[in-house]
């Protein structure tokens, strides 16, 4: 499956899960902001990805992939912000973010608000071929 096909499949899955038309789900739209997904929708999206694409990703695995195995105390600061180490990891998973702008300002609890449909497709894509 090509990268474009995976993105289109994930867009379609997201649209179905949140009851939107696929044209309303842009690849670069944030899942929780622009698309309007809620945490329960994320579970539905991950289930639909497994069913349609054969790729199983749990919410724990998603969190681990986003955090890149960096321990919590290194990923975040004592005051609940994402550290520079954490931002460097996030930039790998979410290349659209502006780490300079977010440095010292991004609450750890807001990380998923930056996560886009494309970011999800990028996490799924390497596993699609392996799953078939």
PDB file of C-alpha atoms in Angstrom:
ATOM      1  CA  UNK A   1       0.000   0.000   0.000  1.00  0.00           C
ATOM      2  CA  UNK A   2       1.451   3.382  -0.966  1.00  0.00           C
ATOM      3  CA  UNK A   3       1.872   6.230   1.517  1.00  0.00           C
ATOM      4  CA  UNK A   4      -0.930   8.132  -0.229  1.00  0.00           C
ATOM      5  CA  UNK A   5      -3.201   5.093  -0.005  1.00  0.00           C
ATOM      6  CA  UNK A   6      -2.511   4.740   3.727  1.00  0.00           C
ATOM      7  CA  UNK A   7      -3.232   8.432   4.316  1.00  0.00           C
ATOM      8  CA  UNK A   8      -6.476   8.165   2.334  1.00  0.00           C
ATOM      9  CA  UNK A   9      -7.487   5.009   4.230  1.00  0.00           C
ATOM     10  CA  UNK A  10      -6.773   6.663   7.597  1.00  0.00           C
ATOM     11  CA  UNK A  11      -8.685   9.798   6.522  1.00  0.00           C
ATOM     12  CA  UNK A  12     -11.646   7.612   5.593  1.00  0.00           C
ATOM     13  CA  UNK A  13     -11.454   5.684   8.867  1.00  0.00           C
ATOM     14  CA  UNK A  14     -11.295   8.910  10.890  1.00  0.00           C
ATOM     15  CA  UNK A  15     -14.204  10.391   8.936  1.00  0.00           C
ATOM     16  CA  UNK A  16     -16.335   7.313   9.596  1.00  0.00           C
ATOM     17  CA  UNK A  17     -15.455   7.264  13.293  1.00  0.00           C
ATOM     18  CA  UNK A  18     -16.408  10.902  13.871  1.00  0.00           C
ATOM     19  CA  UNK A  19     -19.320  10.947  11.387  1.00  0.00           C
ATOM     20  CA  UNK A  20     -17.806  13.438   8.942  1.00  0.00           C
ATOM     21  CA  UNK A  21     -17.541  13.426   5.180  1.00  0.00           C
ATOM     22  CA  UNK A  22     -14.043  12.416   4.049  1.00  0.00           C
ATOM     23  CA  UNK A  23     -13.661  15.864   2.434  1.00  0.00           C
ATOM     24  CA  UNK A  24     -13.908  17.362   5.926  1.00  0.00           C
ATOM     25  CA  UNK A  25     -10.934  15.320   7.177  1.00  0.00           C
ATOM     26  CA  UNK A  26      -7.756  16.804   5.763  1.00  0.00           C
ATOM     27  CA  UNK A  27      -4.506  14.886   6.256  1.00  0.00           C
ATOM     28  CA  UNK A  28      -2.984  17.788   8.169  1.00  0.00           C
ATOM     29  CA  UNK A  29      -6.012  18.352  10.407  1.00  0.00           C
ATOM     30  CA  UNK A  30      -5.481  17.769  14.110  1.00  0.00           C
ATOM     31  CA  UNK A  31      -7.489  14.813  15.378  1.00  0.00           C
ATOM     32  CA  UNK A  32      -8.728  16.370  18.599  1.00  0.00           C
ATOM     33  CA  UNK A  33      -8.985  19.983  17.445  1.00  0.00           C
ATOM     34  CA  UNK A  34      -9.931  20.393  13.814  1.00  0.00           C
ATOM     35  CA  UNK A  35     -11.528  16.965  13.323  1.00  0.00           C
ATOM     36  CA  UNK A  36     -13.286  17.112  16.684  1.00  0.00           C
ATOM     37  CA  UNK A  37     -12.405  13.592  17.826  1.00  0.00           C
ATOM     38  CA  UNK A  38     -12.661  12.720  21.492  1.00  0.00           C
ATOM     39  CA  UNK A  39     -10.709  10.077  23.392  1.00  0.00           C
ATOM     40  CA  UNK A  40     -13.460   7.485  22.824  1.00  0.00           C
ATOM     41  CA  UNK A  41     -13.239   8.222  19.091  1.00  0.00           C
ATOM     42  CA  UNK A  42      -9.521   7.451  19.175  1.00  0.00           C
ATOM     43  CA  UNK A  43     -10.318   3.960  20.454  1.00  0.00           C
ATOM     44  CA  UNK A  44     -12.822   3.523  17.634  1.00  0.00           C
ATOM     45  CA  UNK A  45     -10.293   4.815  15.079  1.00  0.00           C
ATOM     46  CA  UNK A  46      -7.609   2.401  16.293  1.00  0.00           C
ATOM     47  CA  UNK A  47     -10.116  -0.477  16.188  1.00  0.00           C
ATOM     48  CA  UNK A  48     -11.146   0.447  12.647  1.00  0.00           C
ATOM     49  CA  UNK A  49      -7.478   0.653  11.572  1.00  0.00           C
ATOM     50  CA  UNK A  50      -6.912  -2.840  12.917  1.00  0.00           C
ATOM     51  CA  UNK A  51     -10.006  -4.197  11.220  1.00  0.00           C
ATOM     52  CA  UNK A  52      -9.453  -2.527   7.848  1.00  0.00           C
ATOM     53  CA  UNK A  53      -5.656  -2.363   7.568  1.00  0.00           C
ATOM     54  CA  UNK A  54      -4.622  -5.254   9.808  1.00  0.00           C
ATOM     55  CA  UNK A  55      -2.470  -3.007  11.999  1.00  0.00           C
ATOM     56  CA  UNK A  56      -3.085  -3.220  15.746  1.00  0.00           C
ATOM     57  CA  UNK A  57      -2.062  -0.138  17.702  1.00  0.00           C
ATOM     58  CA  UNK A  58      -3.220   0.258  21.288  1.00  0.00           C
ATOM     59  CA  UNK A  59      -3.486   3.628  22.987  1.00  0.00           C
ATOM     60  CA  UNK A  60      -0.532   2.633  25.184  1.00  0.00           C
ATOM     61  CA  UNK A  61       1.547   1.806  22.101  1.00  0.00           C
ATOM     62  CA  UNK A  62       0.518   5.100  20.531  1.00  0.00           C
ATOM     63  CA  UNK A  63       1.662   6.985  23.628  1.00  0.00           C
ATOM     64  CA  UNK A  64       4.928   5.039  23.734  1.00  0.00           C
ATOM     65  CA  UNK A  65       5.597   5.770  20.054  1.00  0.00           C
ATOM     66  CA  UNK A  66       4.908   9.449  20.537  1.00  0.00           C
ATOM     67  CA  UNK A  67       7.107   9.609  23.634  1.00  0.00           C
ATOM     68  CA  UNK A  68       9.787   7.491  21.933  1.00  0.00           C
ATOM     69  CA  UNK A  69      10.684   5.494  25.032  1.00  0.00           C
ATOM     70  CA  UNK A  70      11.912   8.615  26.820  1.00  0.00           C
ATOM     71  CA  UNK A  71      11.192   8.333  30.563  1.00  0.00           C
ATOM     72  CA  UNK A  72       8.509  10.701  31.858  1.00  0.00           C
ATOM     73  CA  UNK A  73      10.993  12.619  34.001  1.00  0.00           C
ATOM     74  CA  UNK A  74      13.099  13.402  30.909  1.00  0.00           C
ATOM     75  CA  UNK A  75      10.190  13.940  28.518  1.00  0.00           C
ATOM     76  CA  UNK A  76       8.576  16.555  30.745  1.00  0.00           C
ATOM     77  CA  UNK A  77       9.653  19.133  33.275  1.00  0.00           C
ATOM     78  CA  UNK A  78       8.678  19.314  36.938  1.00  0.00           C
ATOM     79  CA  UNK A  79       6.088  21.969  36.089  1.00  0.00           C
ATOM     80  CA  UNK A  80       4.297  19.742  33.545  1.00  0.00           C
ATOM     81  CA  UNK A  81       5.753  21.150  30.338  1.00  0.00           C
ATOM     82  CA  UNK A  82       7.373  19.111  27.583  1.00  0.00           C
ATOM     83  CA  UNK A  83      11.158  19.379  27.904  1.00  0.00           C
ATOM     84  CA  UNK A  84      13.512  20.152  25.015  1.00  0.00           C
ATOM     85  CA  UNK A  85      14.343  16.414  24.939  1.00  0.00           C
ATOM     86  CA  UNK A  86      10.625  15.689  24.671  1.00  0.00           C
ATOM     87  CA  UNK A  87      10.168  18.308  21.953  1.00  0.00           C
ATOM     88  CA  UNK A  88      12.997  16.775  19.920  1.00  0.00           C
ATOM     89  CA  UNK A  89      11.183  13.432  20.091  1.00  0.00           C
ATOM     90  CA  UNK A  90       7.839  14.997  19.217  1.00  0.00           C
ATOM     91  CA  UNK A  91       9.392  16.617  16.161  1.00  0.00           C
ATOM     92  CA  UNK A  92      10.306  13.128  14.879  1.00  0.00           C
ATOM     93  CA  UNK A  93       6.710  11.947  15.191  1.00  0.00           C
ATOM     94  CA  UNK A  94       5.034  15.280  14.425  1.00  0.00           C
ATOM     95  CA  UNK A  95       7.372  17.088  12.025  1.00  0.00           C
ATOM     96  CA  UNK A  96       4.827  19.874  11.524  1.00  0.00           C
ATOM     97  CA  UNK A  97       5.364  21.294  15.020  1.00  0.00           C
ATOM     98  CA  UNK A  98       7.537  24.353  15.599  1.00  0.00           C
ATOM     99  CA  UNK A  99       9.783  23.262  18.457  1.00  0.00           C
ATOM    100  CA  UNK A 100      11.311  26.741  18.843  1.00  0.00           C
ATOM    101  CA  UNK A 101       7.859  28.241  19.331  1.00  0.00           C
ATOM    102  CA  UNK A 102       6.758  25.494  21.736  1.00  0.00           C
ATOM    103  CA  UNK A 103       9.951  25.356  23.823  1.00  0.00           C
ATOM    104  CA  UNK A 104       9.096  25.963  27.458  1.00  0.00           C
ATOM    105  CA  UNK A 105       5.415  26.479  26.611  1.00  0.00           C
ATOM    106  CA  UNK A 106       3.828  23.123  25.705  1.00  0.00           C
ATOM    107  CA  UNK A 107       1.956  21.440  28.552  1.00  0.00           C
ATOM    108  CA  UNK A 108       2.462  17.663  28.365  1.00  0.00           C
ATOM    109  CA  UNK A 109      -1.301  17.189  28.566  1.00  0.00           C
ATOM    110  CA  UNK A 110      -1.695  19.156  25.301  1.00  0.00           C
ATOM    111  CA  UNK A 111       0.621  17.006  23.162  1.00  0.00           C
ATOM    112  CA  UNK A 112      -2.194  15.041  21.554  1.00  0.00           C
ATOM    113  CA  UNK A 113      -3.869  18.293  20.504  1.00  0.00           C
ATOM    114  CA  UNK A 114      -1.032  18.661  17.964  1.00  0.00           C
ATOM    115  CA  UNK A 115      -1.432  15.124  16.578  1.00  0.00           C
ATOM    116  CA  UNK A 116      -2.755  15.073  13.006  1.00  0.00           C
ATOM    117  CA  UNK A 117      -4.404  12.531  10.749  1.00  0.00           C
ATOM    118  CA  UNK A 118      -1.124  12.419   8.775  1.00  0.00           C
ATOM    119  CA  UNK A 119       0.832  11.711  11.976  1.00  0.00           C
ATOM    120  CA  UNK A 120      -1.434   8.730  12.632  1.00  0.00           C
ATOM    121  CA  UNK A 121      -1.041   7.513   9.047  1.00  0.00           C
ATOM    122  CA  UNK A 122       2.744   7.867   9.370  1.00  0.00           C
ATOM    123  CA  UNK A 123       2.667   5.603  12.442  1.00  0.00           C
ATOM    124  CA  UNK A 124       0.445   3.063  10.697  1.00  0.00           C
ATOM    125  CA  UNK A 125       2.182   3.033   7.304  1.00  0.00           C
ATOM    126  CA  UNK A 126       5.321   0.999   8.145  1.00  0.00           C
ATOM    127  CA  UNK A 127       3.134  -1.737   9.625  1.00  0.00           C
ATOM    128  CA  UNK A 128       0.659  -2.064   6.758  1.00  0.00           C
ATOM    129  CA  UNK A 129       3.002  -4.109   4.571  1.00  0.00           C
ATOM    130  CA  UNK A 130       4.138  -6.199   7.519  1.00  0.00           C
ATOM    131  CA  UNK A 131       0.542  -6.977   8.466  1.00  0.00           C
ATOM    132  CA  UNK A 132      -0.459  -8.328   5.073  1.00  0.00           C
TER     133      UNK A 132
END
